[in-house]
Coordinates of C-alpha atoms in Angstrom, one line a residue:
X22 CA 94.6 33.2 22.8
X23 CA 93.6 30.9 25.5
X24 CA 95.2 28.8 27.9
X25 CA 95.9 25.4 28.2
X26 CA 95.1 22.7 31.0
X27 CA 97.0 19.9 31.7
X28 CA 93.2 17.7 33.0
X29 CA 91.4 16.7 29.7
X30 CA 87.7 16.3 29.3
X31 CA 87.5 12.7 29.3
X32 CA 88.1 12.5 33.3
X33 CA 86.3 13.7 36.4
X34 CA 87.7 16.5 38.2
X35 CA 90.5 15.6 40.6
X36 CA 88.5 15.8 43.7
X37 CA 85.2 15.5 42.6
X38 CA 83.8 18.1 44.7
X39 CA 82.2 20.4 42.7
X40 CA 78.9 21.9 44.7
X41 CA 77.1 24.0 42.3
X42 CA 77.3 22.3 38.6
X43 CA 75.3 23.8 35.9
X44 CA 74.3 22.2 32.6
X45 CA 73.0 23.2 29.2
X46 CA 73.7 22.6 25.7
X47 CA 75.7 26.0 25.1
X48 CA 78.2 27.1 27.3
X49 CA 80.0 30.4 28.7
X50 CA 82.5 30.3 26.0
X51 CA 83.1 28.9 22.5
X52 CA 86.2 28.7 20.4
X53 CA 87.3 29.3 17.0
X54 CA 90.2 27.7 14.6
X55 CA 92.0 30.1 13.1
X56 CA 94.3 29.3 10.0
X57 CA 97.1 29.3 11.8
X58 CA 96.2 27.0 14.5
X59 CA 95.4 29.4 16.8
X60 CA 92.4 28.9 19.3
X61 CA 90.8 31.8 20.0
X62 CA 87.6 32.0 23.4
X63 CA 84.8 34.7 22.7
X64 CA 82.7 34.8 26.0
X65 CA 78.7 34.3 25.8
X66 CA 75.8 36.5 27.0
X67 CA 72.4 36.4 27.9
X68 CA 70.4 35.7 31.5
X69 CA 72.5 32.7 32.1
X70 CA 75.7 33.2 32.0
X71 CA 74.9 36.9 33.8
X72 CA 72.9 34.8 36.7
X73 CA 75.5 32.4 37.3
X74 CA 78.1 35.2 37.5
X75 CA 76.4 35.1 41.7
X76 CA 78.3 32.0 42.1
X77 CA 81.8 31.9 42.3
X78 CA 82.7 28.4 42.7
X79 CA 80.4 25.9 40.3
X80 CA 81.3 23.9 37.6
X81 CA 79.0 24.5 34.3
X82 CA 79.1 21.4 32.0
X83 CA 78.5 22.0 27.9
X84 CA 78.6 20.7 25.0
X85 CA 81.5 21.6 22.5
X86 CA 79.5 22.9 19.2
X87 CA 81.7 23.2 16.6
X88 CA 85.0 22.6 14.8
X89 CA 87.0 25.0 17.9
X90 CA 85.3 24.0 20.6
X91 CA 85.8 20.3 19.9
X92 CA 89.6 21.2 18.8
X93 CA 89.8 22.9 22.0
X94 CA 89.2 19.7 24.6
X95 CA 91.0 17.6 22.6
X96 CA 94.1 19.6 23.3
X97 CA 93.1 20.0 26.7
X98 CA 92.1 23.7 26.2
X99 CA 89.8 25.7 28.3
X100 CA 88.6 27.6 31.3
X101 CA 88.1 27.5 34.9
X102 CA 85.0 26.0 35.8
X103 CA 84.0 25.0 32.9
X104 CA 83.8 21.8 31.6
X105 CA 83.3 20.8 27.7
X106 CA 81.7 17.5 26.3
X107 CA 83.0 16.6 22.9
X108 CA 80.1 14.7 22.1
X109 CA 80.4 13.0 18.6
X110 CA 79.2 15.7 16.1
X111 CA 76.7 13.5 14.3
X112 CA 75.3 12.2 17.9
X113 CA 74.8 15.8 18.5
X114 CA 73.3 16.9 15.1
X115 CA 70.6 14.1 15.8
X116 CA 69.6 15.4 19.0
X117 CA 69.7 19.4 18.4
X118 CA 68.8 19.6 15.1
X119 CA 66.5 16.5 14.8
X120 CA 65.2 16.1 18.2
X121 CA 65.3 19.3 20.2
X122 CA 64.8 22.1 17.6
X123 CA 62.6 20.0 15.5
X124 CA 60.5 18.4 17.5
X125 CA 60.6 19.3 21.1
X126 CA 60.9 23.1 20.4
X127 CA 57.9 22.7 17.6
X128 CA 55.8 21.3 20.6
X129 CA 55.9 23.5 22.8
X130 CA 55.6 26.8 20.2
X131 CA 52.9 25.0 18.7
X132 CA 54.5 25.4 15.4
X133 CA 53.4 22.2 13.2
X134 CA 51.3 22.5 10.3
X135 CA 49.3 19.7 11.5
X136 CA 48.1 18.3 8.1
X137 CA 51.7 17.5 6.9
X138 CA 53.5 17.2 10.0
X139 CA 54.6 16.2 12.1
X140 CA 56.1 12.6 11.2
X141 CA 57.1 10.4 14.0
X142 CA 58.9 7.6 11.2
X143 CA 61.9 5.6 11.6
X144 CA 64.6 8.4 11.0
X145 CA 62.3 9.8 14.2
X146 CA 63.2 7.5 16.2
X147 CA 67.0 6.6 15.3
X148 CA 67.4 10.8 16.0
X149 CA 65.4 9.8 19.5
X150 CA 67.8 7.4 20.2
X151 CA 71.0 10.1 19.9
X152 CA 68.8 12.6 21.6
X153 CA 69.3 9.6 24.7
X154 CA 72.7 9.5 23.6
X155 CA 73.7 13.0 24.2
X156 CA 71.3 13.5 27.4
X157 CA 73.7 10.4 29.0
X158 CA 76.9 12.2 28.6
X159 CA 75.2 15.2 30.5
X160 CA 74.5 13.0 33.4
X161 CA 77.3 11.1 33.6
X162 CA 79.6 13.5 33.5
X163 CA 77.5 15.4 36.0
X164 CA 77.6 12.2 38.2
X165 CA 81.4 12.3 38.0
X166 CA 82.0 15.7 39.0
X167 CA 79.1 16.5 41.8
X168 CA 80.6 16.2 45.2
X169 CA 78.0 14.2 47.7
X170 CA 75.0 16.4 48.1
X171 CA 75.8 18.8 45.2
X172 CA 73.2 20.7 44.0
X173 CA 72.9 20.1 39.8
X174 CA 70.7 22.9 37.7
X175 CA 69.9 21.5 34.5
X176 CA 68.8 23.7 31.7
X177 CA 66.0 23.9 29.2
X178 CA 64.7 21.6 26.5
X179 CA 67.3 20.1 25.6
X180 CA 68.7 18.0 28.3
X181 CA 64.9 16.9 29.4
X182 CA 66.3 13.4 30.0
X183 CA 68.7 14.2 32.2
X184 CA 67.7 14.5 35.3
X185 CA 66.1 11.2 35.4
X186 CA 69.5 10.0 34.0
X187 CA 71.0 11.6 36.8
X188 CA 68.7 10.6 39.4
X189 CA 69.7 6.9 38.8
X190 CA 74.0 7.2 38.7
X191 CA 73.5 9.9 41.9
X192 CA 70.5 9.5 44.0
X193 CA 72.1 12.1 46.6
X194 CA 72.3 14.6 44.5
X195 CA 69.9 17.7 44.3
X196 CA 68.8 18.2 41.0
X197 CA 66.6 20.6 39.5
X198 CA 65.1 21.5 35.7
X199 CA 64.6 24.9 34.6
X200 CA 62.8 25.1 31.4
X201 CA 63.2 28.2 29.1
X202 CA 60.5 27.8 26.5
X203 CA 56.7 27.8 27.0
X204 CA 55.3 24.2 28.2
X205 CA 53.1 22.4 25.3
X206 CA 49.3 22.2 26.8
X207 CA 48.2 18.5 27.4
X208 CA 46.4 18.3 24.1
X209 CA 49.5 19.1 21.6
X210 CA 51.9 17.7 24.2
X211 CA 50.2 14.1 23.1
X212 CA 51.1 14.8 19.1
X213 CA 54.5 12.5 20.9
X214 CA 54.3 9.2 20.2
X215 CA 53.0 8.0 24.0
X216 CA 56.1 6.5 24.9
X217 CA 58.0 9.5 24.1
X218 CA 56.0 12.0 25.7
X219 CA 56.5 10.1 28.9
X220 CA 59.5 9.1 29.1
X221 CA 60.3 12.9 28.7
X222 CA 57.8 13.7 31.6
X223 CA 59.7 11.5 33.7
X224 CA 62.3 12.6 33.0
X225 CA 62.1 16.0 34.2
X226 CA 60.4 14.3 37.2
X227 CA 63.9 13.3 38.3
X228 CA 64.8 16.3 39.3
X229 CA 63.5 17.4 42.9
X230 CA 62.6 20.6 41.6
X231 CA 61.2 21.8 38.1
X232 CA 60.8 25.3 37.3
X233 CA 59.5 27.5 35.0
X234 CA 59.3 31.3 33.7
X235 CA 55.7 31.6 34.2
X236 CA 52.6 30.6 36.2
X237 CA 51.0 29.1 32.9
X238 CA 53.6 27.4 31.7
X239 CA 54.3 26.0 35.0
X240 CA 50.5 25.3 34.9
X241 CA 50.7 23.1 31.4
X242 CA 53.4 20.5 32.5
X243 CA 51.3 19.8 35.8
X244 CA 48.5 19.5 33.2
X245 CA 50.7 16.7 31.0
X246 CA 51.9 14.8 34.1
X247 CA 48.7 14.6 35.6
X248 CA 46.8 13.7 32.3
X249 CA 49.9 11.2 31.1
X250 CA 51.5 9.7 34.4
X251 CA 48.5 10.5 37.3
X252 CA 50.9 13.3 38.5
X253 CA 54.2 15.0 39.8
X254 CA 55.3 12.5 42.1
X255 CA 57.6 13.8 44.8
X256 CA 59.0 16.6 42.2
X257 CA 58.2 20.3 43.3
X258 CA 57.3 22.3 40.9
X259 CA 58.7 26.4 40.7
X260 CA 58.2 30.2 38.9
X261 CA 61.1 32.3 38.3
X262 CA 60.4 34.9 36.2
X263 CA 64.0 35.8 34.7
X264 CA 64.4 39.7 34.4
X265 CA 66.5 42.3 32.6
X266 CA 69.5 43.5 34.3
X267 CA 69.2 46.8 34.7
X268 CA 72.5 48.0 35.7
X269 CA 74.6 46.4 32.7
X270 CA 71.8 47.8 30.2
X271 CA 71.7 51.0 31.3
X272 CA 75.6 50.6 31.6
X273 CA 76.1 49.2 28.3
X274 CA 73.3 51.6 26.4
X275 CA 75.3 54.3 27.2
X276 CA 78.7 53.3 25.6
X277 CA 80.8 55.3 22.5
X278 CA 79.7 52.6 20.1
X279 CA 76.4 52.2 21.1
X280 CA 76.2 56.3 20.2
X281 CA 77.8 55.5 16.7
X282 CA 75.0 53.2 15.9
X283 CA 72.3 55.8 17.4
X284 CA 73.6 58.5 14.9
X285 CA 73.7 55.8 12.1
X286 CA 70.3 54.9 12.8
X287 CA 68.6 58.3 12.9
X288 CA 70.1 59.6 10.0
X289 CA 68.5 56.2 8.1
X290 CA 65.1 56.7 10.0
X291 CA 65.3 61.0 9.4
X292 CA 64.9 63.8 10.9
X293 CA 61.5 64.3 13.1
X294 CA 60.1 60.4 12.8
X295 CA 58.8 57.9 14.7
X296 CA 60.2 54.9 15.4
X297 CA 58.4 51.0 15.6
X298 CA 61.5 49.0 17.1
X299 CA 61.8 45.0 16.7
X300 CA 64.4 43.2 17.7
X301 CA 64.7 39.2 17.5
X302 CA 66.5 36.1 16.1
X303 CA 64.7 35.1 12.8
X304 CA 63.1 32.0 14.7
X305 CA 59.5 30.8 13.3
X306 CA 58.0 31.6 17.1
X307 CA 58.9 35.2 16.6
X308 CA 56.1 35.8 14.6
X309 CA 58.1 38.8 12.3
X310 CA 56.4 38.3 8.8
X311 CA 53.1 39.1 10.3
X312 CA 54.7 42.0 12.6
X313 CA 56.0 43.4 8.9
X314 CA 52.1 42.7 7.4
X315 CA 50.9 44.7 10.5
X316 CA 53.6 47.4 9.6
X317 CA 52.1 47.3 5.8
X318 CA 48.7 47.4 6.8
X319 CA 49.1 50.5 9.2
X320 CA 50.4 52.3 5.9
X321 CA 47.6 51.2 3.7
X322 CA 44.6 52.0 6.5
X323 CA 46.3 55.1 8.1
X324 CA 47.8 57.2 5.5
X325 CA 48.6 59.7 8.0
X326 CA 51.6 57.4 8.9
X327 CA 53.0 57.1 6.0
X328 CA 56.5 59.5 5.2
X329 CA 56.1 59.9 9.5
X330 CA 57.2 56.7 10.6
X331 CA 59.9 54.0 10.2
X332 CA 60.1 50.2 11.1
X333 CA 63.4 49.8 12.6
X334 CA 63.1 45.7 12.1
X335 CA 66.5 44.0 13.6
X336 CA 66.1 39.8 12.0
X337 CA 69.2 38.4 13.2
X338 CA 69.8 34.7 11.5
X339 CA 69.1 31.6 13.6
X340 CA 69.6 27.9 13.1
X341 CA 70.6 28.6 9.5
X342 CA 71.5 25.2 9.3
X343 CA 67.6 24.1 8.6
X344 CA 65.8 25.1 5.5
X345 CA 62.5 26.2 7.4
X346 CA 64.5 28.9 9.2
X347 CA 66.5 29.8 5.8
X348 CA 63.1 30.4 4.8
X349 CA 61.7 32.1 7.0
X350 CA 64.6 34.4 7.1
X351 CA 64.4 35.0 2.8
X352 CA 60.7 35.5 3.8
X353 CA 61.3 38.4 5.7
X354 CA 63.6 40.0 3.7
X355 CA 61.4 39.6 0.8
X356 CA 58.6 41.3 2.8
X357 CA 60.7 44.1 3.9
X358 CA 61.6 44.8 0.5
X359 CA 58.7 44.9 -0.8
X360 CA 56.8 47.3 1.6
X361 CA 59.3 50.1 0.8
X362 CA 59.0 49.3 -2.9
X363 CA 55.1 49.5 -2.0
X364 CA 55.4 52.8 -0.2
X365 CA 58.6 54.6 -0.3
X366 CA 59.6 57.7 -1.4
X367 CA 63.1 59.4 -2.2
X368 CA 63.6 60.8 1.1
X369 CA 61.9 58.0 3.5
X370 CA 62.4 54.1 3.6
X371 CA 59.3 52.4 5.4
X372 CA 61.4 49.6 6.6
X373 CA 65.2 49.6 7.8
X374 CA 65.6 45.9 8.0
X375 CA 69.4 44.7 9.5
X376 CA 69.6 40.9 9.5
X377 CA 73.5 40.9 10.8
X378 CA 73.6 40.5 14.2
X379 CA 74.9 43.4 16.2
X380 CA 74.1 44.0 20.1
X381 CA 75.5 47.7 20.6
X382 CA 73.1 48.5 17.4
X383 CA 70.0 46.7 19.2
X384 CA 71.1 48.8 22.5
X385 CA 70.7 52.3 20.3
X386 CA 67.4 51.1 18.7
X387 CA 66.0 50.3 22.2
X388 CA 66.9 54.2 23.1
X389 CA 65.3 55.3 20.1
X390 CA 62.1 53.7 20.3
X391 CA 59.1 55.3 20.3
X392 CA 57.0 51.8 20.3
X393 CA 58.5 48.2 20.5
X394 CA 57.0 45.7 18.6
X395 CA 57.3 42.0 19.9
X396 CA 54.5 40.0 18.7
X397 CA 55.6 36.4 19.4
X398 CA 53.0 33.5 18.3
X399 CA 54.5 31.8 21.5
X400 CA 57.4 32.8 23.9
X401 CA 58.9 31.5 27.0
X402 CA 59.4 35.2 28.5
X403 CA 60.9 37.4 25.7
X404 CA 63.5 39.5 27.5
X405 CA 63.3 42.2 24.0
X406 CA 60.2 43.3 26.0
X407 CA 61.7 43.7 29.4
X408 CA 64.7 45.2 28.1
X409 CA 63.3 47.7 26.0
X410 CA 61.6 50.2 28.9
X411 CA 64.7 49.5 31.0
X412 CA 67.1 51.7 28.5
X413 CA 64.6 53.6 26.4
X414 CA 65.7 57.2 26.5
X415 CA 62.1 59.3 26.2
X416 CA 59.8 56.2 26.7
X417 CA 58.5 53.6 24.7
X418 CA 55.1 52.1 24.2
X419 CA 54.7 48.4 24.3
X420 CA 52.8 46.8 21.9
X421 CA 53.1 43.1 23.2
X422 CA 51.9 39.8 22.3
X423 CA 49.4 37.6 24.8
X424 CA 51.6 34.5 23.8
X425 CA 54.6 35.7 25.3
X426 CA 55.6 34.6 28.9
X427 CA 56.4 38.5 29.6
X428 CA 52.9 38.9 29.3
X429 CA 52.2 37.8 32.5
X430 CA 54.2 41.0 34.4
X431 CA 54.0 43.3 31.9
X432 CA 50.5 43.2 30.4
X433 CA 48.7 45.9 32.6
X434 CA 51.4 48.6 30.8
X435 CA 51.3 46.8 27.3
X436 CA 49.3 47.1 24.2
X437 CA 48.3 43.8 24.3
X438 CA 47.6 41.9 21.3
X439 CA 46.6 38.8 19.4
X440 CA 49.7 37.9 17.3
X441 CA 48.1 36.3 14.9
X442 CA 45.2 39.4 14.4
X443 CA 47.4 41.6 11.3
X444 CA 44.4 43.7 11.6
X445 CA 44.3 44.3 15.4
X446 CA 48.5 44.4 15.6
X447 CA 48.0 47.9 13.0
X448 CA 45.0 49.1 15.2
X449 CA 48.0 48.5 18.1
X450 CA 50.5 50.0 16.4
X451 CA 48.5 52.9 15.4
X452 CA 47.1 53.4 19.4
X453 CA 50.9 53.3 20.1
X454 CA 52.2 56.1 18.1
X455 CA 49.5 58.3 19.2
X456 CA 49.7 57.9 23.0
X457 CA 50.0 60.8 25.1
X458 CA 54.0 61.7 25.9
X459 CA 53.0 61.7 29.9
X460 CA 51.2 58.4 29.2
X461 CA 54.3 56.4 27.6
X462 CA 56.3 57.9 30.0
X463 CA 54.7 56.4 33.3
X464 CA 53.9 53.2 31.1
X465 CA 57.5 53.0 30.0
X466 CA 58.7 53.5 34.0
X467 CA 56.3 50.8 35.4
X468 CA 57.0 48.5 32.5
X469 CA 60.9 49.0 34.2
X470 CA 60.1 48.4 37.2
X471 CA 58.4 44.8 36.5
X472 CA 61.3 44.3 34.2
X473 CA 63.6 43.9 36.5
X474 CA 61.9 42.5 39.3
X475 CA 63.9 39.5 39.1
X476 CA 67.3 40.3 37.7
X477 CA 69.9 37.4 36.4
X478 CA 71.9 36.7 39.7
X479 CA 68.7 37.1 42.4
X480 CA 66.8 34.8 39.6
X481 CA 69.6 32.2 39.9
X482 CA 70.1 32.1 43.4
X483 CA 66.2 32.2 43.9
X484 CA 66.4 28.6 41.8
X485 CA 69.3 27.3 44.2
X486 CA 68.3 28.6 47.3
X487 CA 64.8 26.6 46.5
X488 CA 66.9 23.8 45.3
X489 CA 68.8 23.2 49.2
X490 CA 65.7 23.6 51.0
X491 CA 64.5 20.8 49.5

């Protein structure tokens, strides 16, 4: 159950004096209906919500996402600090589904089959026009709740037009962009009609400050202003490198039912195996069904292996609500099926594939590990590979993609590899599994250390402390 407050959504806060405001498309919490009428608040995860936890006093505008969370500010429902946008649910279909996740996040994961697609049509551009829609709700109601002088962080691809947006209702605001994806190079960035690919330049170039989670990515927007607009303007542009947080892992790792999920796990995997650990959502940019050809082609080239190790591959469902990614998630379990049908045996079963999402049994696979597999075609960061080394129990080789953003800290320790080489990810694998235990173990503890360079809160305040100087 949840409380209820008597200021609905619809209005600014009473003061309007809010001096940290925070704004993405998913917030802290999210609510569900139940039958009886009955609104019930589960609590997010993940680097944000643990970086903002630094800040007591903000005000994080979201976006209410389904049936309960739009029930929930229509009866004035909801929590401290947090402020929910019931954005009409087609208006918001359009620019998630039609806009940012197929199209924007396509871009910059260089994910189009270029023959075919993409298609930049009439439906394009009446999902372009809600994608407008949806970013104007962010800003104004970020222009009615910022006191004078507030500092605003705006989040990630989805609210790109926002700042801009902003910049215009609230010139005295301090607003900055953080983007959490890679950044398209120049050349791929111009598949956008012309018009479209500036406008969403410019409007990141609202904000005073734009940031990113790596040098290159960083790198690649300078690249696109430059080469589409003559520039950056008077925008700065930043690198924060978001890290694992060490404490709550190691914290959290070490729980009652994160031990019931460690015995459930070895007694699938067997007595005196190794372990090849992947954890990820079942997005395209993950790269799994080549991770799981790798996998079969380490059992066809090095016998050796076979009976001796196990692919612990956790696919957890995303964005089910498009056919490519209910694909690509039937893809993978067809895959997975049949390499053990390829190569099992009574006793052993190649391939222990879980596609329900479970974080306790992700935290006892990470201990178990004796290699990590994360093979992205293109990643922001990947925190899969940070976190790993952080709660591995007897070390854990890295076999790591050059496309992911966590590349850029953590290569020197890695395996590194070319995701889309099948060949050269089962030479890695294979390189893994037979490293020296003294060698994984000082990889695995400098792999830590980089890790968590940059924890959640340091990460966050880094951003805002960059944001006031101004």
């Amino acid at each position: 159950m949840v409380s209820e407050h008597a200021e609905p959504e619809s209005g600014p806060a009473a003061d309007s004096t809010a001096q940290v405001l925070v704004a993405s498309n998913r917030g802290p919490v999210s609510y569900t209906l139940d039958e009886d009428g009955t609104l019930d608040a589960k609590r997010g995860g993940g680097g944000l919500v643990s970086g903002l936890s630094a800040v007591d006093d903000k005000l994080w505008v979201c976006a209410a996402l389904g049936d309960g969370d739009r029930e929930a500010v229509r009866r004035g429902v909801g929590e401290p600090g947090v402020r929910m946008l019931d954005i009409d649910a087609a208006v918001h279909a359009d620019a998630y589904n039609g806009i940012a996740n197929s199209v924007l996040w396509f871009v910059h994961h260089l994910l189009y089959q270029t023959p075919v697609e993409p298609v930049f049509d009439a439906e394009f551009r009446r999902q372009w026009a809600s994608y407008e829609t949806y970013n104007r709700a962010f800003a104004e109601a970020l222009a009615e709740e910022a006191g004078p002088g507030a500092a605003v962080l705006v989040q990630d691809y989805h609210l790109a037009l926002v700042p801009g947006m902003l910049r215009e209702l609230r010139p005295d605001l301090r607003i900055g962009h953080f983007s959490h994806t890679p950044w398209a190079p120049v050349d791929y960035f111009r598949l956008l009609p012309d018009d479209i690919a500036e406008q969403l330049l410019r409007g990141i170039l609202g904000a005073d400050r734009a940031a990113f989670l790596t040098r290159r990515w960083a790198d690649a927007f300078i690249g696109c202003c430059t080469e589409i607009l003559g520039g950056t303007g008077r925008t700065r542009i930043g690198v924060h490198g978001l890290g694992a947080d060490a404490d709550f892992l190691r914290r959290r790792a070490h729980e009652a039912d994160v031990d019931e999920r460690m015995a459930a796990l070895r007694e699938q995997v067997g007595e005196g195996r190794r372990t090849i650990v992947r954890v990820d959502r079942t997005e395209l940019s993950k790269n799994i069904v080549r991770g799981l050809h790798a996998y079969r082609a380490l059992l066809e080239t090095r016998p050796e292996w076979r009976e001796r190790v196990v692919h612990i591959a956790f696919a957890y469902p995303s964005r089910q609500d498009l056919a490519v990614y209910r694909d690509y998630t039937a893809a993978v379990q067809t895959l997975a099926t049949e390499i053990n049908g390829e190569f099992g045996t009574e006793s052993w079963t190649p391939v222990v594939l879980h596609v329900k999402d479970d974080f306790a049994r992700s935290l006892a696979a990470y201990r178990l590990a004796d290699v990590a597999l994360v093979n992205p075609i293109r990643d922001g960061m990947n925190l899969v590979a940070k976190e790993v080394p952080v709660v591995s129990d007897h070390g854990c080789a890295l076999v790591l993609s050059r496309e992911a953003g966590a590349h850029e800290e953590l290569g020197e320790d890695a395996i590194v590899v070319n995701p889309y080489d099948v060949t050269g990810t089962a030479e890695a694998l294979h390189e893994a599994l037979t490293m020296s235990g003294d060698e994984r173990s000082g990889r695995t503890k400098r792999l830590a250390e980089a890790a968590t360079a940059l924890p959640p809160q340091r990460w966050f305040l880094d951003q805002l402390e960059a944001l006031r100087q101004g």
